Amino acid sequence: MTYRPSIKDITFCLDHVIGMSDSYNTSAFPDFDESLRDAVLDAAGQLAGDVLAPLNRVGDLNGTNLDGDRVVVAPGFLDAIKAYAEGGWYGLAADPAFGGQGLPKMLEQACFDMFHGANMAFTLLPTLSQGSIEAIHAHGSQAQKDLFLPKLISGVWCGTMNLTEPSAGSDLAALTTKAEPNGDGTYAITGQKIFITWGEHDGAANIIHLVLARLPDAPKGTRGISLFLCPKYLLDSEGNKGARNTVKCVGLEHKLGIHASPTCVMSFEGAQAELIGPPNGGLAAMFTMMNAARLAVGFEGVGLADAAWQKAQAYALDRRQGKSLITGQDYAPIYDHPDVRLMLALMKAKLEAARAICMATAAAIDAAKVDEDNARHKRREDFLVPIAKAWSTDRAVEVASLGVQVHGGMGFIEETGAAQYYRDARIAPIYEGTNGIQAADLVGRKLGSDGVAARELEADIRSFLEINALKADFKAEFELLHAAVTAFSVASDHLLTQKTNAPLDVATGATTYLQLSGDLIGGWLLLKGALVAQSQLATGDAAWLNDRIKLARLFCAHTLSHAPAHLAAIKSGYGALDGLTLSLD
Amino acid sequence: MTYRPSIKDITFCLDHVIGMSDSYNTSAFPDFDESLRDAVLDAAGQLAGDVLAPLNRVGDLNGTNLDGDRVVVAPGFLDAIKAYAEGGWYGLAADPAFGGQGLPKMLEQACFDMFHGANMAFTLLPTLSQGSIEAIHAHGSQAQKDLFLPKLISGVWCGTMNLTEPSAGSDLAALTTKAEPNGDGTYAITGQKIFITWGEHDGAANIIHLVLARLPDAPKGTRGISLFLCPKYLLDSEGNKGARNTVKCVGLEHKLGIHASPTCVMSFEGAQAELIGPPNGGLAAMFTMMNAARLAVGFEGVGLADAAWQKAQAYALDRRQGKSLITGQDYAPIYDHPDVRLMLALMKAKLEAARAICMATAAAIDAAKVDEDNARHKRREDFLVPIAKAWSTDRAVEVASLGVQVHGGMGFIEETGAAQYYRDARIAPIYEGTNGIQAADLVGRKLGSDGVAARELEADIRSFLEINALKADFKAEFELLHAAVTAFSVASDHLLTQKTNAPLDVATGATTYLQLSGDLIGGWLLLKGALVAQSQLATGDAAWLNDRIKLARLFCAHTLSHAPAHLAAIKSGYGALDGLTLSLD
């Protein structure tokens, strides 16, 4: 059993949950239509299934090795990097002015959904490279864009993001890497960066490192951080590859998962760099990219959960054990034991909910582009991003864990492959802002002081309930959705009220509020899909469509039903943590 | 940071949650008193902290290797096996007639709590050996007991359990290993067994394999399984070690975790064995040991969760990052960020709840011994065992995952050690009957057709609420406990009613009913401890006692509050799974 590109599920989500057709032939995406969409998804599915998936276990087994300052990647990965570039995948949503295809974010992310499912460790390379493309596009000078973007977008070069330092992880204010003017307009970067994904490899002719560092006499804290561009090989005046710069990989981490992705300790030893954007504007530059980067991690969760579910589902259909209570059959496929089927159905329902949330986020990014005058789209995007990142990655860990469980004893054996998903998934709630940071962002900036984005979301869900109120088939589910949106509304009000007088209560409730929000939005979107599925039953693939309905019902009964409990936990606030010592003596 | 024996927490649980003193100087445990209890716990803590814990990472890194049919264990492990035997730990709760110390189950398991926390992979060896001691004690002839028990109890020999085969995992009815009479009263065993924990090693002079196999012409299914004793080295007529038997290890599994525990493929090639108990009585023999074995796995969860929490807590007190919202301090320990503290507090609350549930189960086993005429104790034991096993191990996976999260990026680096707990923990919900099997056992045999055990538990909790009704300090928590016990009561009634007319609904609801039961019992027992802690505040260690109260409150707000949602999920039944195809085409 290898990875199967989930084109059917993704297409249903795009068409019937998100409404992708709104972006067809718009001024933002003039050449985009259904046939192009299908062609891109098919090609992405082929790359995922034929090129990336077969390397997933190879990469896990071989990992990466440091030979001097050279990173040796797992067998087959250099060819895959080449195939990825040749397919033009770096440029899918990039600016056509620099060789990109200018397609919607949601289409790009639909492809990444499959790439991550096939091989998350590999896909981190283009994910990070795209991050650097977006940063240079948003903050670089015209000369910098002209020089760097075409080669990054074509995949001749790759890009990296260098933020974290040993003492500056979640708190970038503490970073100490220095940038000193060389007098010729360039800067000399000195310092050590850690956890640099794909920081060094031989898969590209050059590597463009984006680095956060401090100028001399920069203000303390986050207001004194600047963004620099530091290439592995310096460029001559014509932009051709020149001397090796003094930046190198000095260590690789031994990690729980994503073994094929080199996690580098990068040493900058007076490395020559140029400033991107204004002095001390580094953090602001990072912030403009953060939504895209965090959504990308959300899709890592979706893709990985999908792959973990597929493997478990295939095993459950194949493995026979005991007499089925469902069919009465002896030596039955374990899928026909209700407890096993429940695990698989919950896995699938949760991953589809995560997919819908992440796609809705991508759609909001696109909508903001299509309809620039409507601030509502940007607000929706901002509100959904931390949920897409944290809720999806928490679910990915859960789903991967259930995937191991479905396999029984075989799940604990590495050769089976289920354990790799359990290991790989565990990083996603941590990086690109821990899920705790996401929750703080949600109740802080995103809920804001007025709660407008939360109100708009609430209104959309209430309007969905009103419009469909007469559909008696879904009465039980609508009641649960109604209770959940009410809990969300009360929780939002509660947190808004507490912001000034009880910030500790707000901080303590943040993670639970994020979970409640994700459960609510996931349930709403699954029900949206279920209603469409029901309307197509007579003419479509009835078994497949019926599954959409049943998964939505299951998610409501098992997950959405917890909304009032989440509200109670949020309301309980900081009290139980106040003065808690938990000493280890 | 290494493992710290949790003697203070364990003692509080034994004294104030479980009421260990009920067993002091009883006819079942005539020489047992508080000073002996303390001496045993101290000695166990020393073994755990000084001998076992330092080998935990060594074992993970080195694993085990097969050299021919010899299993080479990780450095230091053979010495630890020797130290364990010399300390007399195999015999702690074993029959004094064969060299055991006849101490209570709950004391033995309190020691295992620490041993597993220090080194789960090692501790599986004595866990399995004790299983074989109990099986031979319960089902062997007097001659077999006289011959084997003293050497197993002293640790000169070790024992193993050989049940699983490639096609017979959860369903033992399918097992095919043959036992053919040799004509001299012995049998020749032929077949292959998999997943045999510590099936082969050089740490003991002999290994006594207990093996399930089929006699010629045995009935099909589980009624045709017999239990055999098959030693690695045959014994001469005086019981001295003789020729090597034809049983050997032919493979070791590559596992996600517990690397230091050899998981063997055992090949029986006409190996000489003797029958234990009556022909075709093998499964019945296994059943009598199952409660103890499953409780032992529950304690694996407790110990591992404790170790994972300790590591995360130590890191959070040490690692500094950002400004604390609690203290206003810059560069504050991350424990002073509410979100991080919430994770650590939830970890600790859940592990203490699991500890209390497992200890209550052990106490029921002891009580059944002290007060043999009272069937209530046995019913309580039977009802609690699947909850102790499944709820504790599910929590262990959760807690270990949170432990990784607390460490941020460092948690994903293997050298940190948090990832090992995440890997090691994952086996516990799978073996000794998957947690799905535990749930089926709970709603099947344990709830029974009359629900007496559930009613008795409910009555105990309602009586606790009545007795303490006036304690206004805990009003909110008592309300949550009241709602939870009501949900449990309704769920029990519902499942009892559905048993005959809707068995699929019962099977689908089983896992959620187990979770609801565990949440309820955990919350009740933590509150019991909190009330005692409150009464001691004036005279005891106030900070430590206050933590007990706060952890109980937190557990109620964040976990117990979900009981009504669990009830809703149980009531939703099988409907959403009916006809669900989830095909992979």
Short mmCIF file of C-alpha atoms in Angstrom, two decimals, chain B residues 21-417:
data_model
loop_
_atom_site.label_atom_id
_atom_site.label_comp_id
_atom_site.label_asym_id
_atom_site.label_seq_id
_atom_site.Cartn_x
_atom_site.Cartn_y
_atom_site.Cartn_z
CA SER B 21 -3.91 0.83 55.80
CA ASP B 22 -6.99 -1.40 55.46
CA SER B 23 -4.61 -4.17 54.47
CA TYR B 24 -2.11 -3.75 57.31
CA ASN B 25 -1.77 -6.80 59.55
CA THR B 26 -4.72 -8.60 58.03
CA SER B 27 -4.89 -12.35 57.65
CA ALA B 28 -4.03 -11.98 53.98
CA PHE B 29 -0.99 -9.79 54.74
CA PRO B 30 -0.04 -10.64 58.31
CA ASP B 31 3.38 -8.94 58.46
CA PHE B 32 2.55 -5.90 56.39
CA ASP B 33 2.56 -2.48 57.98
CA GLU B 34 3.51 1.12 57.28
CA SER B 35 7.17 0.77 58.11
CA LEU B 36 7.57 -2.22 55.81
CA ARG B 37 5.68 -0.35 53.11
CA ASP B 38 8.03 2.63 53.41
CA ALA B 39 11.12 0.44 53.39
CA VAL B 40 10.00 -1.36 50.24
CA LEU B 41 9.10 1.87 48.42
CA ASP B 42 12.45 3.41 49.37
CA ALA B 43 14.39 0.41 48.11
CA ALA B 44 12.33 0.33 44.91
CA GLY B 45 12.96 4.03 44.42
CA GLN B 46 16.68 3.45 44.74
CA LEU B 47 16.67 0.63 42.22
CA ALA B 48 14.59 2.77 39.83
CA GLY B 49 16.64 5.92 40.20
CA ASP B 50 20.15 4.51 40.54
CA VAL B 51 20.14 1.34 38.45
CA LEU B 52 17.29 1.40 35.92
CA ALA B 53 16.96 5.08 34.96
CA PRO B 54 20.59 5.53 33.87
CA LEU B 55 20.11 2.69 31.38
CA ASN B 56 16.97 4.07 29.76
CA ARG B 57 18.63 6.08 27.02
CA VAL B 58 21.47 3.58 26.64
CA GLY B 59 18.89 0.92 25.93
CA ASP B 60 17.02 3.11 23.45
CA LEU B 61 20.20 3.87 21.52
CA ASN B 62 21.68 0.38 21.51
CA GLY B 63 18.57 -1.75 21.30
CA THR B 64 19.07 -5.48 21.01
CA ASN B 65 20.81 -7.60 18.40
CA LEU B 66 20.50 -11.16 17.22
CA ASP B 67 23.78 -13.05 16.96
CA GLY B 68 22.88 -16.49 15.57
CA ASP B 69 20.05 -17.42 17.92
CA ARG B 70 21.55 -15.43 20.79
CA VAL B 71 20.00 -12.12 21.77
CA VAL B 72 22.58 -9.51 22.75
CA VAL B 73 21.02 -6.91 25.01
CA ALA B 74 22.09 -3.30 25.52
CA PRO B 75 25.15 -2.49 27.67
CA GLY B 76 24.44 -2.61 31.40
CA PHE B 77 21.23 -4.58 31.10
CA LEU B 78 22.65 -7.93 32.19
CA ASP B 79 23.97 -6.30 35.38
CA ALA B 80 20.59 -4.69 35.97
CA ILE B 81 18.83 -8.04 35.54
CA LYS B 82 21.20 -9.47 38.15
CA ALA B 83 20.61 -6.56 40.53
CA TYR B 84 16.86 -6.93 40.11
CA ALA B 85 16.98 -10.64 41.01
CA GLU B 86 19.34 -10.06 43.94
CA GLY B 87 16.97 -7.41 45.30
CA GLY B 88 14.26 -10.08 45.51
CA TRP B 89 11.88 -8.03 43.39
CA TYR B 90 10.40 -10.95 41.46
CA GLY B 91 8.94 -12.30 44.66
CA LEU B 92 7.45 -9.20 46.21
CA ALA B 93 3.84 -10.37 45.95
CA ALA B 94 4.57 -14.06 45.33
CA ASP B 95 3.58 -16.94 47.57
CA PRO B 96 5.91 -17.28 50.61
CA ALA B 97 5.61 -21.06 50.24
CA PHE B 98 7.89 -20.78 47.21
CA GLY B 99 10.18 -18.02 48.41
CA GLY B 100 7.96 -15.01 47.78
CA GLN B 101 7.24 -12.23 50.24
CA GLY B 102 3.45 -12.34 49.98
CA LEU B 103 3.03 -8.57 50.02
CA PRO B 104 -0.02 -6.77 48.62
CA LYS B 105 -0.55 -6.28 44.90
CA MET B 106 -0.83 -2.55 45.39
CA LEU B 107 2.61 -2.36 46.97
CA GLU B 108 4.10 -4.45 44.21
CA GLN B 109 2.49 -2.26 41.58
CA ALA B 110 3.59 0.91 43.36
CA CYS B 111 7.13 -0.35 42.83
CA PHE B 112 6.44 -1.15 39.19
CA ASP B 113 5.07 2.38 38.77
CA MET B 114 8.62 3.58 39.51
CA PHE B 115 10.41 0.82 37.61
CA HIS B 116 8.42 1.58 34.46
CA GLY B 117 9.00 5.30 34.89
CA ALA B 118 12.71 4.67 35.13
CA ASN B 119 13.00 2.15 32.32
CA MET B 120 9.94 0.59 30.74
CA ALA B 121 11.89 -1.56 28.27
CA PHE B 122 13.80 -3.22 31.10
CA THR B 123 10.79 -3.61 33.36
CA LEU B 124 8.94 -5.69 30.79
CA LEU B 125 11.27 -8.56 31.65
CA PRO B 126 10.10 -8.91 35.28
CA THR B 127 6.53 -8.03 34.28
CA LEU B 128 6.39 -11.02 31.96
CA SER B 129 8.31 -13.25 34.32
CA GLN B 130 5.80 -12.48 37.06
CA GLY B 131 3.03 -13.38 34.66
CA SER B 132 4.55 -16.82 34.24
CA ILE B 133 4.95 -17.17 38.01
CA GLU B 134 1.26 -16.39 38.51
CA ALA B 135 0.20 -18.80 35.77
CA ILE B 136 2.23 -21.70 37.14
CA HIS B 137 1.07 -20.88 40.67
CA ALA B 138 -2.58 -20.87 39.65
CA HIS B 139 -2.59 -23.80 37.22
CA GLY B 140 0.52 -25.92 37.70
CA SER B 141 0.62 -29.22 39.56
CA GLN B 142 2.30 -29.32 42.96
CA ALA B 143 5.35 -30.90 41.32
CA GLN B 144 5.51 -28.14 38.71
CA LYS B 145 5.18 -25.47 41.36
CA ASP B 146 7.90 -27.05 43.46
CA LEU B 147 10.20 -27.38 40.51
CA PHE B 148 9.75 -24.04 38.77
CA LEU B 149 8.45 -21.42 41.19
CA PRO B 150 11.42 -21.11 43.56
CA LYS B 151 13.84 -20.47 40.70
CA LEU B 152 11.49 -18.06 38.91
CA ILE B 153 10.73 -16.21 42.14
CA SER B 154 14.39 -15.88 43.01
CA GLY B 155 15.11 -14.67 39.48
CA VAL B 156 17.63 -17.41 38.73
CA TRP B 157 15.30 -18.24 35.84
CA CYS B 158 13.00 -15.97 33.89
CA GLY B 159 9.62 -16.68 32.34
CA THR B 160 7.89 -15.58 29.13
CA MET B 161 4.40 -15.69 27.67
CA ASN B 162 3.97 -17.09 24.12
CA LEU B 163 0.51 -16.35 22.80
CA THR B 164 0.49 -14.37 19.56
CA GLU B 165 1.01 -15.86 16.09
CA PRO B 166 1.09 -14.04 12.75
CA SER B 167 -2.57 -14.85 12.10
CA ALA B 168 -3.67 -14.99 15.71
CA GLY B 169 -3.38 -11.65 17.42
CA SER B 170 -6.54 -10.27 18.98
CA ASP B 171 -8.23 -13.51 17.96
CA LEU B 172 -6.47 -16.38 19.73
CA ALA B 173 -9.05 -18.81 18.33
CA ALA B 174 -7.03 -18.78 15.11
CA LEU B 175 -3.80 -20.08 16.61
CA THR B 176 -2.19 -23.08 14.97
CA THR B 177 0.90 -24.04 17.02
CA LYS B 178 0.77 -27.82 17.58
CA ALA B 179 1.55 -29.91 20.65
CA GLU B 180 1.96 -33.62 20.00
CA PRO B 181 2.32 -36.22 22.76
CA ASN B 182 5.80 -37.76 22.92
CA GLY B 183 4.41 -40.85 24.66
CA ASP B 184 6.37 -40.16 27.89
CA GLY B 185 4.00 -37.58 29.29
CA THR B 186 5.80 -34.73 27.52
CA TYR B 187 4.74 -32.97 24.34
CA ALA B 188 6.49 -31.74 21.22
CA ILE B 189 5.62 -28.14 20.36
CA THR B 190 5.86 -26.99 16.75
CA GLY B 191 5.03 -23.54 15.47
CA GLN B 192 6.02 -19.93 15.38
CA LYS B 193 5.13 -17.28 17.94
CA ILE B 194 5.62 -13.56 17.38
CA PHE B 195 5.85 -10.45 19.56
CA ILE B 196 7.42 -12.45 22.40
CA THR B 197 8.72 -9.90 24.87
CA TRP B 198 12.15 -10.78 26.27
CA GLY B 199 11.72 -14.18 24.60
CA GLU B 200 15.46 -14.80 24.59
CA HIS B 201 18.43 -13.30 26.46
CA ASP B 202 21.45 -14.34 28.56
CA GLY B 203 20.23 -12.72 31.77
CA ALA B 204 18.98 -15.94 33.35
CA ALA B 205 20.29 -19.49 33.66
CA ASN B 206 17.11 -20.77 32.03
CA ILE B 207 14.02 -19.30 30.37
CA ILE B 208 10.65 -20.89 31.05
CA HIS B 209 8.35 -20.32 28.09
CA LEU B 210 4.62 -20.62 28.67
CA VAL B 211 3.09 -21.47 25.31
CA LEU B 212 -0.44 -21.73 23.99
CA ALA B 213 -0.81 -24.61 21.52
CA ARG B 214 -3.29 -27.14 20.21
CA LEU B 215 -3.34 -30.83 21.07
CA PRO B 216 -4.14 -33.26 18.23
CA ASP B 217 -7.90 -33.45 17.66
CA ALA B 218 -8.49 -30.46 19.91
CA PRO B 219 -11.78 -28.64 19.28
CA LYS B 220 -11.62 -25.66 16.96
CA GLY B 221 -11.51 -22.15 18.32
CA THR B 222 -10.56 -21.06 21.80
CA ARG B 223 -11.90 -24.22 23.45
CA GLY B 224 -9.10 -26.21 21.85
CA ILE B 225 -6.15 -24.31 23.25
CA SER B 226 -3.87 -25.75 25.92
CA LEU B 227 -1.12 -24.19 28.02
CA PHE B 228 2.38 -25.68 27.96
CA LEU B 229 5.59 -25.07 29.81
CA CYS B 230 8.60 -25.25 27.54
CA PRO B 231 12.03 -24.51 29.01
CA LYS B 232 14.95 -23.16 27.02
CA TYR B 233 17.13 -25.82 28.68
CA LEU B 234 15.60 -29.19 29.52
CA LEU B 235 15.84 -30.36 33.12
CA ASP B 236 17.21 -33.69 34.30
CA SER B 237 15.38 -35.79 36.85
CA GLU B 238 16.84 -33.71 39.72
CA GLY B 239 15.69 -30.49 38.11
CA ASN B 240 19.16 -29.50 37.01
CA LYS B 241 19.80 -27.73 33.73
CA GLY B 242 20.28 -30.21 30.88
CA ALA B 243 20.32 -30.12 27.10
CA ARG B 244 19.25 -27.15 25.00
CA ASN B 245 15.61 -27.52 23.94
CA THR B 246 14.60 -26.99 20.31
CA VAL B 247 13.09 -23.55 20.83
CA LYS B 248 14.97 -20.52 19.63
CA CYS B 249 14.73 -16.89 18.69
CA VAL B 250 14.81 -16.50 14.91
CA GLY B 251 14.14 -12.80 14.61
CA LEU B 252 13.92 -9.49 16.46
CA GLU B 253 11.46 -6.76 15.51
CA HIS B 254 12.56 -3.22 14.63
CA LYS B 255 10.21 -1.21 16.75
CA LEU B 256 9.07 2.37 17.22
CA GLY B 257 10.04 2.24 20.90
CA ILE B 258 11.08 0.09 23.88
CA HIS B 259 14.19 -0.70 21.86
CA ALA B 260 15.96 -2.36 24.78
CA SER B 261 13.22 -4.95 25.14
CA PRO B 262 13.86 -7.78 22.68
CA THR B 263 10.62 -8.55 20.82
CA CYS B 264 11.30 -12.03 19.53
CA VAL B 265 10.03 -14.27 16.82
CA MET B 266 10.22 -17.65 18.57
CA SER B 267 10.45 -20.87 16.63
CA PHE B 268 9.35 -24.08 18.36
CA GLU B 269 10.74 -27.03 16.44
CA GLY B 270 9.38 -30.08 18.21
CA ALA B 271 10.42 -28.46 21.48
CA GLN B 272 9.81 -30.62 24.54
CA ALA B 273 7.15 -29.26 26.87
CA GLU B 274 4.81 -30.23 29.68
CA LEU B 275 1.13 -29.49 29.98
CA ILE B 276 0.02 -26.92 32.58
CA GLY B 277 -3.52 -27.49 33.79
CA PRO B 278 -6.04 -29.64 31.96
CA PRO B 279 -6.02 -30.34 28.20
CA ASN B 280 -7.86 -27.60 26.30
CA GLY B 281 -7.86 -25.43 29.42
CA GLY B 282 -5.27 -22.97 28.10
CA LEU B 283 -7.48 -20.01 27.51
CA ALA B 284 -9.11 -20.33 30.90
CA ALA B 285 -5.64 -20.35 32.44
CA MET B 286 -4.74 -17.22 30.53
CA PHE B 287 -7.91 -15.54 31.72
CA THR B 288 -7.07 -15.97 35.38
CA MET B 289 -3.84 -14.06 34.81
CA MET B 290 -5.28 -11.44 32.56
CA ASN B 291 -6.40 -9.01 35.24
CA ALA B 292 -2.92 -8.84 36.73
CA ALA B 293 -1.24 -8.55 33.34
CA ARG B 294 -3.58 -5.82 32.14
CA LEU B 295 -3.23 -3.86 35.34
CA ALA B 296 0.54 -4.12 34.93
CA VAL B 297 0.24 -2.45 31.52
CA GLY B 298 -1.90 0.26 33.09
CA PHE B 299 0.97 0.95 35.46
CA GLU B 300 3.34 1.12 32.50
CA GLY B 301 1.21 4.02 31.36
CA VAL B 302 1.35 5.65 34.78
CA GLY B 303 5.12 5.28 35.17
CA LEU B 304 5.86 6.45 31.67
CA ALA B 305 3.53 9.44 31.94
CA ASP B 306 5.20 10.36 35.21
CA ALA B 307 8.66 10.22 33.65
CA ALA B 308 7.50 12.25 30.62
CA TRP B 309 5.93 14.84 32.90
CA GLN B 310 9.02 15.10 35.10
CA LYS B 311 11.26 15.73 32.12
CA ALA B 312 8.95 18.37 30.69
CA GLN B 313 8.46 20.02 34.09
CA ALA B 314 12.21 20.21 34.68
CA TYR B 315 12.70 21.74 31.24
CA ALA B 316 9.92 24.29 31.77
CA LEU B 317 11.42 25.43 35.07
CA ASP B 318 14.84 25.79 33.45
CA ARG B 319 14.21 27.07 29.94
CA ARG B 320 13.71 30.82 29.72
CA GLN B 321 11.92 32.61 26.93
CA GLY B 322 9.90 35.82 26.65
CA LYS B 323 8.12 37.92 29.24
CA SER B 324 5.87 36.19 31.74
CA LEU B 325 2.27 37.30 31.87
CA ILE B 326 2.15 35.81 35.36
CA THR B 327 5.15 37.43 37.02
CA GLY B 328 5.94 40.24 34.59
CA GLN B 329 9.50 38.92 34.50
CA ASP B 330 11.50 39.18 31.28
CA TYR B 331 13.37 36.11 30.10
CA ALA B 332 11.10 34.04 32.33
CA PRO B 333 11.01 30.27 32.84
CA ILE B 334 8.45 29.00 30.38
CA TYR B 335 6.56 27.44 33.29
CA ASP B 336 5.46 31.01 33.94
CA HIS B 337 3.61 31.24 30.63
CA PRO B 338 -0.01 30.19 31.28
CA ASP B 339 -0.26 28.03 28.17
CA VAL B 340 2.84 26.02 29.07
CA ARG B 341 1.75 25.72 32.68
CA LEU B 342 -1.63 24.46 31.52
CA MET B 343 0.03 21.69 29.51
CA LEU B 344 2.18 20.63 32.46
CA ALA B 345 -0.73 20.77 34.89
CA LEU B 346 -2.93 18.69 32.59
CA MET B 347 -0.12 16.16 32.19
CA LYS B 348 0.29 15.90 35.94
CA ALA B 349 -3.44 15.79 36.67
CA LYS B 350 -4.00 13.04 34.12
CA LEU B 351 -1.11 10.92 35.30
CA GLU B 352 -2.25 11.24 38.92
CA ALA B 353 -5.76 10.26 37.87
CA ALA B 354 -4.37 7.23 36.05
CA ARG B 355 -2.26 6.36 39.08
CA ALA B 356 -5.31 6.56 41.33
CA ILE B 357 -7.38 4.37 39.00
CA CYS B 358 -4.64 1.75 38.75
CA MET B 359 -3.99 1.79 42.49
CA ALA B 360 -7.73 1.43 43.14
CA THR B 361 -7.67 -1.61 40.89
CA ALA B 362 -4.74 -3.13 42.76
CA ALA B 363 -6.49 -2.36 46.02
CA ALA B 364 -9.57 -4.23 44.81
CA ILE B 365 -7.40 -7.27 44.03
CA ASP B 366 -5.98 -7.12 47.56
CA ALA B 367 -9.36 -6.52 49.13
CA ALA B 368 -10.70 -9.62 47.43
CA LYS B 369 -7.89 -11.49 49.17
CA VAL B 370 -8.44 -9.88 52.60
CA ASP B 371 -12.19 -10.27 52.48
CA GLU B 372 -12.77 -13.33 50.32
CA ASP B 373 -16.44 -13.67 51.15
CA ASN B 374 -17.30 -10.32 49.68
CA ALA B 375 -17.87 -10.71 45.93
CA ARG B 376 -18.11 -6.95 45.65
CA HIS B 377 -14.30 -6.59 45.64
CA LYS B 378 -13.86 -9.04 42.82
CA ARG B 379 -16.59 -7.29 40.84
CA ARG B 380 -14.84 -3.95 41.39
CA GLU B 381 -11.52 -5.45 40.30
CA ASP B 382 -13.06 -6.92 37.17
CA PHE B 383 -14.79 -3.68 36.25
CA LEU B 384 -11.74 -1.51 36.85
CA VAL B 385 -9.16 -3.64 35.05
CA PRO B 386 -10.03 -2.69 31.45
CA ILE B 387 -10.34 0.95 32.49
CA ALA B 388 -6.99 0.86 34.30
CA LYS B 389 -5.34 -0.68 31.25
CA ALA B 390 -6.89 1.39 28.47
CA TRP B 391 -7.54 4.76 30.10
CA SER B 392 -4.05 4.92 31.62
CA THR B 393 -2.25 3.94 28.45
CA ASP B 394 -4.26 6.35 26.30
CA ARG B 395 -3.38 9.08 28.77
CA ALA B 396 0.27 8.03 28.67
CA VAL B 397 0.38 8.61 24.91
CA GLU B 398 -1.32 11.99 25.39
CA VAL B 399 0.98 13.00 28.23
CA ALA B 400 4.11 11.93 26.37
CA SER B 401 2.94 13.91 23.34
CA LEU B 402 2.38 17.00 25.49
CA GLY B 403 5.84 16.40 26.96
CA VAL B 404 7.35 16.73 23.50
CA GLN B 405 5.29 19.87 22.93
CA VAL B 406 6.47 21.54 26.14
CA HIS B 407 10.07 21.13 24.92
CA GLY B 408 9.31 22.96 21.67
CA GLY B 409 11.85 22.23 18.93
CA MET B 410 14.10 20.46 21.41
CA GLY B 411 11.35 17.91 21.99
CA PHE B 412 11.75 16.65 18.44
CA ILE B 413 15.50 16.09 18.91
CA GLU B 414 16.20 12.54 20.06
CA GLU B 415 19.03 13.53 22.43
CA THR B 416 16.53 15.43 24.60
CA GLY B 417 14.78 12.22 25.60
#
